[in-house]
Short mmCIF file of C-alpha atoms and ligand atoms in Angstrom, two decimals:
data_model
loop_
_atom_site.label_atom_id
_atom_site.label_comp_id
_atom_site.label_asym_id
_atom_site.label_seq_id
_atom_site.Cartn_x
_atom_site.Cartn_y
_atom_site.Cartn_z
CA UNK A 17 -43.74 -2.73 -11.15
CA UNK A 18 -44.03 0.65 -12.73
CA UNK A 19 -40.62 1.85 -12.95
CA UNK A 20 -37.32 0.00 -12.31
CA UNK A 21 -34.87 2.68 -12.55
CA UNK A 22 -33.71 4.49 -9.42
CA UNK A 23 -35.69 8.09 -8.68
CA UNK A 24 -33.81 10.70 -10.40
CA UNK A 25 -30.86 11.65 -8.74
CA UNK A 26 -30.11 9.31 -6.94
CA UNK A 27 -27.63 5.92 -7.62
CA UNK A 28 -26.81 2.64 -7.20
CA UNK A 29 -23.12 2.82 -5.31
CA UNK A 30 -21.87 -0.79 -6.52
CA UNK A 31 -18.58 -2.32 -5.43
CA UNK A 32 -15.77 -0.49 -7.39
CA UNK A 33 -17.54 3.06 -6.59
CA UNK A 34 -18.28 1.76 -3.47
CA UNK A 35 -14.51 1.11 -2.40
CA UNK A 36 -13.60 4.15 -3.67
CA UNK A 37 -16.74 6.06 -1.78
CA UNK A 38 -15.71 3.79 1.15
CA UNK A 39 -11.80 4.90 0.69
CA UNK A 40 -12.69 8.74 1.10
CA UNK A 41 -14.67 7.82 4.53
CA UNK A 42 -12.13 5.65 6.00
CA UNK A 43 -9.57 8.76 5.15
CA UNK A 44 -11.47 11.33 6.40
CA UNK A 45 -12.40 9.20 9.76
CA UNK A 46 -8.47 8.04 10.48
CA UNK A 47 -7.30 12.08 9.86
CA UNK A 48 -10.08 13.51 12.28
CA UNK A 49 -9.30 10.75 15.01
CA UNK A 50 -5.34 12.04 14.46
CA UNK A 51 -6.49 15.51 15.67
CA UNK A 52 -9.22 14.18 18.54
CA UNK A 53 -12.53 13.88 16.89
CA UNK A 54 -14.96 11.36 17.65
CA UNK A 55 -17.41 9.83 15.36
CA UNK A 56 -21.33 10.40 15.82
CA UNK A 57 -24.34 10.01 13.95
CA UNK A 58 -27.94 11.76 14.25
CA UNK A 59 -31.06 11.01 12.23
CA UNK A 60 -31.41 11.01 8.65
CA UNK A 61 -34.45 12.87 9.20
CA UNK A 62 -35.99 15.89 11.85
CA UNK A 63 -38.50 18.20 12.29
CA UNK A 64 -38.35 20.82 9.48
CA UNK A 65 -37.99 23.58 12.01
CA UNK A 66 -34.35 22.21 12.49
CA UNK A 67 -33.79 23.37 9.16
CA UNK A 68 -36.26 25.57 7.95
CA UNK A 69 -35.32 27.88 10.89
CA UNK A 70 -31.38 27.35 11.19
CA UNK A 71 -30.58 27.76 6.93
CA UNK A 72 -32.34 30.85 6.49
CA UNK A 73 -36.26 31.32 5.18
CA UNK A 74 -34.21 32.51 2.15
CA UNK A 75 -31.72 29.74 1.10
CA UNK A 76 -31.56 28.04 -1.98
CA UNK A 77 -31.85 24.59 0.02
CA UNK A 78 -35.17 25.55 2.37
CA UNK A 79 -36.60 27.23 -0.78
CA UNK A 80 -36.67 24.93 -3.64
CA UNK A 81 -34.91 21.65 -2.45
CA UNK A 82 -36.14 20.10 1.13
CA UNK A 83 -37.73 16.95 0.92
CA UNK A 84 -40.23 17.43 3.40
CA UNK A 85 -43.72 15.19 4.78
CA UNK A 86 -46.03 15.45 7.08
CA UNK A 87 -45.72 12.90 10.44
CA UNK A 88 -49.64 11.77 11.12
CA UNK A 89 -49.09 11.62 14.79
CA UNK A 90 -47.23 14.73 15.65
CA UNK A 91 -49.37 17.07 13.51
CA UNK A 92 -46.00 18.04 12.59
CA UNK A 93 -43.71 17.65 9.30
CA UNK A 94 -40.02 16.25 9.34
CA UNK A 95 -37.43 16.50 6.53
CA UNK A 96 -34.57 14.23 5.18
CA UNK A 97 -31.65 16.25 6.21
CA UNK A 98 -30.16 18.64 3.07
CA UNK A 99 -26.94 18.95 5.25
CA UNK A 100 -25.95 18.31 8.65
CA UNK A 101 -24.24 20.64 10.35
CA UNK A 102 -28.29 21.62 12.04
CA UNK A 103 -28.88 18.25 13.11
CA UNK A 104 -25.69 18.31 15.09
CA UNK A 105 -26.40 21.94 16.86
CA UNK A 106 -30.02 20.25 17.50
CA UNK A 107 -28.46 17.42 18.96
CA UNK A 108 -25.84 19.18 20.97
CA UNK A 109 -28.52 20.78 22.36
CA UNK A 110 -30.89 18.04 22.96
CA UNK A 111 -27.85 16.13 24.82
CA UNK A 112 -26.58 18.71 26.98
CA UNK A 113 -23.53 18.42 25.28
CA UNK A 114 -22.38 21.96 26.75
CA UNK A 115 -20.85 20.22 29.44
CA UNK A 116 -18.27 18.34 27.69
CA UNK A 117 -17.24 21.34 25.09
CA UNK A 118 -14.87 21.43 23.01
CA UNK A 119 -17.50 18.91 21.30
CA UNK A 120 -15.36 17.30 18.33
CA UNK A 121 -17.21 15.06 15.97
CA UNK A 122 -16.56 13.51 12.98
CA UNK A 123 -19.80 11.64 10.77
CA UNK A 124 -21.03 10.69 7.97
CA UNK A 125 -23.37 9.82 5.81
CA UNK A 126 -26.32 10.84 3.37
CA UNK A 127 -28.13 13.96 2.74
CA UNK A 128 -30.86 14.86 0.05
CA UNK A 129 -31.19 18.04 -1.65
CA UNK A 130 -34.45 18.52 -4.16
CA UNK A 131 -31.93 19.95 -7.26
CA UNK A 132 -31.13 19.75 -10.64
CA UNK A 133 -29.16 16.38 -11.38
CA UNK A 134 -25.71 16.71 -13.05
CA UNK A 135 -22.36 15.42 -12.88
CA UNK A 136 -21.66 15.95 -9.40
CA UNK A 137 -24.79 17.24 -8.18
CA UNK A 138 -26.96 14.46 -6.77
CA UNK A 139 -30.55 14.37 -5.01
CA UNK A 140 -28.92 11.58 -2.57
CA UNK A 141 -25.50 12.25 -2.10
CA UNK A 142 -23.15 11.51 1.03
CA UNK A 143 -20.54 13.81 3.13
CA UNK A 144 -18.24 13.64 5.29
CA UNK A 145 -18.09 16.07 8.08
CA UNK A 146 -16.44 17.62 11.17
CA UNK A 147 -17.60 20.00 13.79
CA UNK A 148 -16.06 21.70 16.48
CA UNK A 149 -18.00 23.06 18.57
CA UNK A 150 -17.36 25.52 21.89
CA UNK A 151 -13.75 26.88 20.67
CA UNK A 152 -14.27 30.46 19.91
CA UNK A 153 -10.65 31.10 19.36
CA UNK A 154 -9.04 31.50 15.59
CA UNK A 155 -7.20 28.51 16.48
CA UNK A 156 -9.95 26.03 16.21
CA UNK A 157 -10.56 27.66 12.03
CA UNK A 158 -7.14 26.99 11.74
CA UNK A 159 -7.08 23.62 13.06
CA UNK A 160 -10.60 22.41 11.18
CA UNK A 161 -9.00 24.05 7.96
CA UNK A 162 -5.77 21.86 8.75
CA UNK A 163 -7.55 18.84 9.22
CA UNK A 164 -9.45 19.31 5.83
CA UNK A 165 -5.92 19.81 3.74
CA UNK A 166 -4.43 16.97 5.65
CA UNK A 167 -7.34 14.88 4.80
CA UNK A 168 -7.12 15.85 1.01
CA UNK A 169 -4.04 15.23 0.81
CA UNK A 170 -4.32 11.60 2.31
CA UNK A 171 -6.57 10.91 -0.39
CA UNK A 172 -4.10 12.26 -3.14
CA UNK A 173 -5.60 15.41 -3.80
CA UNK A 174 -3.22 17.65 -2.31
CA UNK A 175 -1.67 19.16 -5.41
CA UNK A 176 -4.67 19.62 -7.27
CA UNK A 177 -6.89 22.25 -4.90
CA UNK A 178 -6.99 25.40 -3.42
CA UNK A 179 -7.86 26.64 -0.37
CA UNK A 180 -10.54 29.84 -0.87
CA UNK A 181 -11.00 31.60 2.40
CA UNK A 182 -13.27 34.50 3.12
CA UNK A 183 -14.17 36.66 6.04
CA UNK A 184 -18.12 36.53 6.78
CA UNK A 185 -17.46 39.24 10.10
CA UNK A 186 -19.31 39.15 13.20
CA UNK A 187 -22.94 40.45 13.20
CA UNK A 188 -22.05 44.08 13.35
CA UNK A 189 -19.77 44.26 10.20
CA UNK A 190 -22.80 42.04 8.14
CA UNK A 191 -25.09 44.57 8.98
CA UNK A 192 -23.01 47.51 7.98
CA UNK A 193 -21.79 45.51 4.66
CA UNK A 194 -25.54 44.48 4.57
CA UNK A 195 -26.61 48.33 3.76
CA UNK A 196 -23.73 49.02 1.43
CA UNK A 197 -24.68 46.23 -0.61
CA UNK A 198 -28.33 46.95 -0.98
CA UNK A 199 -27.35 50.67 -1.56
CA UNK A 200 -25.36 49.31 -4.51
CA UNK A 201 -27.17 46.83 -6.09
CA UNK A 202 -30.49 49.42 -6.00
CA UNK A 203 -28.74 51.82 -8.03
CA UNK A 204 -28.36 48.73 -10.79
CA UNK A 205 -31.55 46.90 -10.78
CA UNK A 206 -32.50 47.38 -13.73
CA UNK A 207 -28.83 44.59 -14.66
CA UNK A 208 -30.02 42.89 -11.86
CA UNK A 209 -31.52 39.27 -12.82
CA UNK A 210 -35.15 38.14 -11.36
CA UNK A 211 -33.60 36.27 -8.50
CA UNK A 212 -30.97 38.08 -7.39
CA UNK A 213 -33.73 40.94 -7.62
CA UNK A 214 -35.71 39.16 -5.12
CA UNK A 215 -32.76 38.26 -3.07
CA UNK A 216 -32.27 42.22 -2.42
CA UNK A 217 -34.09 42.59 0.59
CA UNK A 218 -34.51 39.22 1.86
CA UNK A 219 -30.58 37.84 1.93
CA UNK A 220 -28.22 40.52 -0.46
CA UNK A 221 -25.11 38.86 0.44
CA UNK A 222 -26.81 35.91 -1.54
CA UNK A 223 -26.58 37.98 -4.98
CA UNK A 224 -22.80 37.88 -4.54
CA UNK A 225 -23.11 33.64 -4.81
CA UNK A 226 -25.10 34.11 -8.11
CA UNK A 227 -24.59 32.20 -10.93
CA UNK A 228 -26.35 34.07 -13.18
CA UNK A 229 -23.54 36.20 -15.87
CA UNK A 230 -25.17 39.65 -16.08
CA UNK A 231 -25.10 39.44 -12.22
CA UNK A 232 -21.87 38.66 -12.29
CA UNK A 233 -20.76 42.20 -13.78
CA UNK A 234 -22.83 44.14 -11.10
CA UNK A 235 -21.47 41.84 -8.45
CA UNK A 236 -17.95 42.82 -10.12
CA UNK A 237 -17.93 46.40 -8.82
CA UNK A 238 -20.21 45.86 -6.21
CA UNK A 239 -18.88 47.16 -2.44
CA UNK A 240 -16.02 44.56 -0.71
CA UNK A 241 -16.41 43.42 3.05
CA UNK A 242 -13.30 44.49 3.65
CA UNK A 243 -14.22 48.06 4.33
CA UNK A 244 -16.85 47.18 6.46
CA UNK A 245 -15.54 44.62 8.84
CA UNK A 246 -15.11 46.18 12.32
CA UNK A 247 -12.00 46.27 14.20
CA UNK A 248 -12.93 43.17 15.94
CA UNK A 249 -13.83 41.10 12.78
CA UNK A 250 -10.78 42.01 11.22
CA UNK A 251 -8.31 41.17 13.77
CA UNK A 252 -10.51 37.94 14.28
CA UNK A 253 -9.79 37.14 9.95
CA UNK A 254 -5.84 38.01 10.88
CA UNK A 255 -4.96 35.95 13.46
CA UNK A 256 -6.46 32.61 11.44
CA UNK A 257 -4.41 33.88 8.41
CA UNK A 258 -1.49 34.17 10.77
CA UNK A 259 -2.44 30.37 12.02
CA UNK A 260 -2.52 29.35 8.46
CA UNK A 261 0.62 30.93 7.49
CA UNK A 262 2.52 29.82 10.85
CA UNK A 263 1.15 25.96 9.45
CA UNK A 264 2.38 27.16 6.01
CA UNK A 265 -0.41 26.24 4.28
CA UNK A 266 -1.74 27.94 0.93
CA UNK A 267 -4.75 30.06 0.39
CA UNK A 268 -6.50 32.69 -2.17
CA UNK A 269 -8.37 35.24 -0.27
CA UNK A 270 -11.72 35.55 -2.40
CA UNK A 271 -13.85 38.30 -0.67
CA UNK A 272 -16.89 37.19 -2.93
CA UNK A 273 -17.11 33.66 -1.49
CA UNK A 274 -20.16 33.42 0.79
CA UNK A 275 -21.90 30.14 1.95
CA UNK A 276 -25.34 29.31 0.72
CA UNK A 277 -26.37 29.47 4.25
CA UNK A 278 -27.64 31.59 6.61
CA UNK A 279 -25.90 30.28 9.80
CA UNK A 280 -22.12 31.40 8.77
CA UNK A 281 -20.04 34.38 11.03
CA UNK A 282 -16.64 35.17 10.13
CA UNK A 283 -14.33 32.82 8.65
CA UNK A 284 -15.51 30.61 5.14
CA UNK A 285 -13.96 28.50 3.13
CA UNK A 286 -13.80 26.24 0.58
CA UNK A 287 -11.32 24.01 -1.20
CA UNK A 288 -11.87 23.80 -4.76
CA UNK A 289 -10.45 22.05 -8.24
CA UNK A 290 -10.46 22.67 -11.67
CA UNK A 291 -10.78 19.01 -12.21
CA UNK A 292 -14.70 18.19 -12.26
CA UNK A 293 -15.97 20.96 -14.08
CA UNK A 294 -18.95 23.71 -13.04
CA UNK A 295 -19.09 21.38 -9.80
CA UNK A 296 -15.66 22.17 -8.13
CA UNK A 297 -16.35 22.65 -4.67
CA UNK A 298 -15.24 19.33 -2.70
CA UNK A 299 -15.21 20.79 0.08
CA UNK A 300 -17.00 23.95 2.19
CA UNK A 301 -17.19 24.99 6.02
CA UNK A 302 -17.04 27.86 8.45
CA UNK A 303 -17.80 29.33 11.35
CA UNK A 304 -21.46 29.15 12.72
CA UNK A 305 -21.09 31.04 16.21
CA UNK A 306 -24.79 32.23 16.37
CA UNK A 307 -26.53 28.71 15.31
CA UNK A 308 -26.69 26.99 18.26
CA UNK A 309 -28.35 30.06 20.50
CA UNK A 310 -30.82 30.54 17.20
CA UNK A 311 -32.08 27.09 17.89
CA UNK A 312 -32.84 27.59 21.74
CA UNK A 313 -29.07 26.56 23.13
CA UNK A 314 -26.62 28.29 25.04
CA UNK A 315 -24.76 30.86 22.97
CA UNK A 316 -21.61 28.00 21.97
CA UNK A 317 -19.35 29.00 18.92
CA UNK A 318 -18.69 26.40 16.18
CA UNK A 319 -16.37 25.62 13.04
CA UNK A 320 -17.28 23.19 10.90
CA UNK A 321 -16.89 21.78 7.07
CA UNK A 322 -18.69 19.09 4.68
CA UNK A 323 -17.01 17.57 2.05
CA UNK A 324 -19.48 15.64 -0.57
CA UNK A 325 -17.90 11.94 -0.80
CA UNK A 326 -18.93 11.30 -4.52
CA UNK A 327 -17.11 14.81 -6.03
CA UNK A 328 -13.74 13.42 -3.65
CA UNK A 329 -14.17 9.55 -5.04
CA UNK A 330 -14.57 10.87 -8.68
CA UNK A 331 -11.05 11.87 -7.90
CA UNK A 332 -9.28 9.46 -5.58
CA UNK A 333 -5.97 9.06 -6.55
CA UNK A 334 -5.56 5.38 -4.53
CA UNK A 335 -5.71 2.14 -5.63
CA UNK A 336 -8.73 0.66 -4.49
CA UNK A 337 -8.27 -2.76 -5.40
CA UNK A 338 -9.41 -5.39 -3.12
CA UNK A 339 -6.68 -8.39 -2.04
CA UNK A 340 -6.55 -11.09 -5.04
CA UNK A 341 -8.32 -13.96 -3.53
CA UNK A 342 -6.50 -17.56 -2.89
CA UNK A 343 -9.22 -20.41 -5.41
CA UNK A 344 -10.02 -23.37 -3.13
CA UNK A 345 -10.22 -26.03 -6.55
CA UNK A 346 -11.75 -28.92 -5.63
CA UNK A 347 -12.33 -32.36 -7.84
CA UNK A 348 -14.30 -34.97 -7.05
CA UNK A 349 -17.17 -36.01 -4.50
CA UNK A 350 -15.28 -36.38 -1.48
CA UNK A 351 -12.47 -33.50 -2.09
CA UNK A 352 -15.63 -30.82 -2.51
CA UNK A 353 -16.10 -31.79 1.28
CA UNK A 354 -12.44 -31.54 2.13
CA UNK A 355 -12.19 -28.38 0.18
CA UNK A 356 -15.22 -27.03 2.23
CA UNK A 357 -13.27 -27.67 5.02
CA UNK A 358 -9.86 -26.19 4.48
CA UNK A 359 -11.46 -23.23 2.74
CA UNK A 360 -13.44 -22.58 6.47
CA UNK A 361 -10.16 -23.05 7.82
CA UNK A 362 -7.95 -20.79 5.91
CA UNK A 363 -11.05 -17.80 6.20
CA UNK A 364 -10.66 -18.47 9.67
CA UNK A 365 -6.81 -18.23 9.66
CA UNK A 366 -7.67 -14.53 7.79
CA UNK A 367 -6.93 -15.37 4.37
CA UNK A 368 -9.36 -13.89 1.38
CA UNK A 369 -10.55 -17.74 -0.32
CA UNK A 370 -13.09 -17.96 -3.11
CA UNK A 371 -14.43 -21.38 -3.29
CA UNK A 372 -16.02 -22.52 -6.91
CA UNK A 373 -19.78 -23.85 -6.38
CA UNK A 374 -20.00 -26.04 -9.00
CA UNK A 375 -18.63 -27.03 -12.05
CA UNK A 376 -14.98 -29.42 -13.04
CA UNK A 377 -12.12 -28.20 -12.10
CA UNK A 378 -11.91 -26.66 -15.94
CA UNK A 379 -14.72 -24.26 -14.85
CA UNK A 380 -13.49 -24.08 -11.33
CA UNK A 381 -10.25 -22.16 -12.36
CA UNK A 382 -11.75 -20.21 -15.07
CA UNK A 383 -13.96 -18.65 -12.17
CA UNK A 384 -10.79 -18.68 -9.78
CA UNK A 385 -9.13 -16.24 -13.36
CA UNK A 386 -12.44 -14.46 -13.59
CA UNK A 387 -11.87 -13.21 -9.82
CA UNK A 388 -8.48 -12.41 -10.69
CA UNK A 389 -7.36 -15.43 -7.78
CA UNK A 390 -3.53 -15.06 -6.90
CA UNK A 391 -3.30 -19.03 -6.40
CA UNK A 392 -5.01 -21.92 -6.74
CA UNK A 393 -5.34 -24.54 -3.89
CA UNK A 394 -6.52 -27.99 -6.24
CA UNK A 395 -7.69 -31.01 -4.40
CA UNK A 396 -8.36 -34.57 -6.36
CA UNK A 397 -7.71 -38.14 -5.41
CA UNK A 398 -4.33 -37.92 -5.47
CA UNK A 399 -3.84 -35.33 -3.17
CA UNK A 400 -6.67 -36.32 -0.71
CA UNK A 401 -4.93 -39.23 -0.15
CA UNK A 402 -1.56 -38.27 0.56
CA UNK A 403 -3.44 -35.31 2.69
CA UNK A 404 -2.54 -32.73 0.61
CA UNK A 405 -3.12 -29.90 -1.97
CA UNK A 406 -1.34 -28.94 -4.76
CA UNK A 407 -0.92 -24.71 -5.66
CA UNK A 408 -0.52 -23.44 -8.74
CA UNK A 409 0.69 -19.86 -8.64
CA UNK A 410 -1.93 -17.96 -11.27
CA UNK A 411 0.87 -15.58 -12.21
CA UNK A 412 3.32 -18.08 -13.43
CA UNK A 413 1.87 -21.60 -13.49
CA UNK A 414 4.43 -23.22 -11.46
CA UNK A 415 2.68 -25.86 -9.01
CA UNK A 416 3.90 -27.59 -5.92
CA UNK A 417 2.55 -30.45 -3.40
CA UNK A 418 1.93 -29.07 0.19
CA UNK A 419 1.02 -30.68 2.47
CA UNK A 420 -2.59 -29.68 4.42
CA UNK A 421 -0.57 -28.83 7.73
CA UNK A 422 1.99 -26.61 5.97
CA UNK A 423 -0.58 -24.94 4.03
CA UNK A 424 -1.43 -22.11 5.45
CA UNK A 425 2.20 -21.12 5.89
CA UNK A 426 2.55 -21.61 2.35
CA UNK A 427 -0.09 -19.19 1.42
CA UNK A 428 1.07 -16.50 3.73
CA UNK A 429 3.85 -16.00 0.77
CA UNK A 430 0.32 -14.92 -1.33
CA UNK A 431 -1.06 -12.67 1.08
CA UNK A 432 -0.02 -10.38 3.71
CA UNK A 433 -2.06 -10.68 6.69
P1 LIG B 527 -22.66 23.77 -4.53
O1 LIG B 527 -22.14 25.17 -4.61
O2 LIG B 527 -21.86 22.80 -5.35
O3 LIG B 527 -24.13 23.67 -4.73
P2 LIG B 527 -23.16 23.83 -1.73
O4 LIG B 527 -22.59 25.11 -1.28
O5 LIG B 527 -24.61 23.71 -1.93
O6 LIG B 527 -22.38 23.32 -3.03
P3 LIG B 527 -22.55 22.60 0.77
O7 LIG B 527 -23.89 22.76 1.35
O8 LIG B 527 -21.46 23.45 1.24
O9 LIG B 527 -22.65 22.67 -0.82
O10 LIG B 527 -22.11 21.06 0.90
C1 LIG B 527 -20.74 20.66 1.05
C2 LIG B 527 -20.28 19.81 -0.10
O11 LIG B 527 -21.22 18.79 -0.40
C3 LIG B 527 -20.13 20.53 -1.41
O12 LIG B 527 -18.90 21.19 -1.45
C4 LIG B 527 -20.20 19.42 -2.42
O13 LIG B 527 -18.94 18.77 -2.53
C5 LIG B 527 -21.19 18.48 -1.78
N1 LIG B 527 -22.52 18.66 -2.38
C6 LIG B 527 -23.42 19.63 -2.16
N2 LIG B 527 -24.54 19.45 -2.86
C7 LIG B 527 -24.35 18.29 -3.57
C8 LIG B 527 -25.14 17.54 -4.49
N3 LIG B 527 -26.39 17.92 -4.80
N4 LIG B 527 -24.62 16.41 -5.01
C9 LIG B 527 -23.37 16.00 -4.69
N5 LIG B 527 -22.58 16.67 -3.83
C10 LIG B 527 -23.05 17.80 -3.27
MG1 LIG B 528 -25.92 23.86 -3.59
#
């Protein structure tokens, strides 16, 4: 085999990361069921139109990082999904899910994004996401904005991030702001880098997103969408600020935030932290009211956000730990078959049992130490005779005779079931 590392940019997710990536998900799905959302999922892959024509010609992610191939029988191409908030519009639409609005879905899962690899920035990395779909009112922003603080906060994050929120307007005002900003940034081209050059008359909100530092100063005195929003748009932006502040919950208005994606109408957000460096965005979402008629639907509002599981398990404040396992020890011929037995038994019963393979009982308990076991259940002679097992509490060495009928009572004092 030529090459036995992973592709770049992608990772192994082995049991400790995994608990902790599996931690985040199981949050995320218990808060969104709290306030009514169901869980889905759609295909890893689609046709690249789903993308290609929903995230803008112009974005980052259609531009440089789909993974895209051509399907033989189709005479079409399909793409591993860079997000998924298009899959779900195409499947909303595919379903006839306009019947059954409000839509609320909660899923999960990976997505693959052709990028440089850094801390934090993968080429197969996994979300978690909610949609709302159908609710134009400011109500359902401040609701999916809820659910994403209450969800950060379940996983121990809630002191450590802010909420960034930003008005995006409603066609009308991005059009207006649209011409201010490419007034603007042609009278400073010549500070203007390559890209954001480029970006000028293809997507100019996008130059406010750049990274780039002598952008940065142009973008500093560069027109705000405040003066352009219409009456409309603004008293839209109000009333979720009024929802956020009736739920008392925190935010920085930052009138430079826009998403990397073309689908976005008024409100965006994004909650960020200091904590993991140039990749502090955990989480991002707004309102995508013109998506689902772009692909072909019926004109349907939606909210949504993505959070990227591997950022949020980087900083998991929970103990992840799995339940200490009870050691099955057996000695002896005939106990190994007993011990198969009552270890069958007590799994059954719902307790967590390791039993050794092989080895004396010397090696037996080492392993039953190695996996950190809570108790040990040893079988010999003696004890298979008399029909019983003796425990020896790990912790403290103290061992007692129990009988095999009383055992499993005895154990519940080792773990909670
Ligand atoms: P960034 O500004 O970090 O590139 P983005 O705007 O491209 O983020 P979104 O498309 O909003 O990201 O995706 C939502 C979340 O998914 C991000 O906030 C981030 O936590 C996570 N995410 C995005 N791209 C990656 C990646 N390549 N590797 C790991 N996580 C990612
Ligand atoms: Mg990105």
């Amino acid at each position: 085999m030529r090459n036995l590392q992973p592709v770049r940019g992608t990772r192994d997710i082995l049991f400790e990361d995994m608990r902790r990536h599996r931690a985040v998900m199981e949050a995320a799905r218990r808060v969104a069921l709290q306030y009514g959302y169901h869980e889905i999922a759609t295909p890893v892959f689609e046709f690249t139109d789903v993308f290609r024509r929903t995230l803008g010609e112009t974005s980052d992610v259609v531009t440089k990082e789909m993974y895209t191939f051509p399907v033989r029988e189709e005479g079409d191409s399909v793409t591993l999904r860079p997000e998924a908030t298009a899959g779900v519009a195409r499947a909303f639409i595919s379903n006839g899910l306009q019947q059954q609005i409000p839509v609320k879905a909660f899923y999960t899962g990976p997505m693959f994004r052709h990028e440089r690899p850094q801390k934090g920035r993968l080429r197969q990395f996994h979300q978690v996401d909610v949609e709302l779909i159908g609710v134009a009112q400011p109500v359902g922003d401040v609701e999916i904005i809820a659910l994403a603080q209450q969800f950060l906060e379940a996983i121990g994050l809630g002191g450590s991030i802010t909420l960034e929120l930003n008005t995006l307007g409603d066609l009308e005002s991005r059009k207006a702001y649209r011409a201010a900003l490419v007034e603007y940034f042609n009278d400073h081209l010549d500070s203007l880098s390559e890209d954001s050059r480029e970006r000028l008359h293809r997507n100019p909100l996008r130059i406010l997103d750049s990274k780039d530092s002598n952008d940065a100063q142009v973008v500093a005195g560069a027109p705000h969408f405040a003066d352009y929003l219409n009456a409309y748009s603004t008293d839209f932006f109000g009333q979720v600020r009024e929802g956020l502040d009736t739920l008392g919950l925190p935010y920085t208005l930052n009138d430079r935030l826009v998403r990397g994606l073309d689908y976005y109408t008024h409100t965006c957000f994004e909650f960020t932290t200091d904590a993991l460096g140039a990749q502090g965005t955990v989480l991002a979402g707004g309102r995508y009211d013109g998506l689902i008629e772009t692909m072909g639907g019926p004109s349907t509002p939606g909210i949504g956000w993505a959070a990227g599981v591997e950022r949020l398990a980087m900083l998991l404040q929970q103990d992840t730990a799995p339940p200490r396992p009870i050691a099955v020890v057996p000695a002896g011929k005939d106990a190994e078959k007993r011990a198969l037995q009552v270890t069958q038994d007590l799994r059954r019963q719902g307790f967590v049992v390791e039993l050794g393979y092989s080895g004396n009982m010397g090696k037996r308990l080492k392993r039953a130490d190695k996996v950190s076991a809570c108790a040990a259940v040893i079988m010999g002679e003696d004890e298979l005779a008399a029909d019983a097992a003796t425990v020896r509490n790990l912790d403290t060495g103290e061992q007692v005779r129990v009988g095999l009928d009383a055992l499993s009572e005895h154990l519940r004092g080792y773990q909670q079931r």
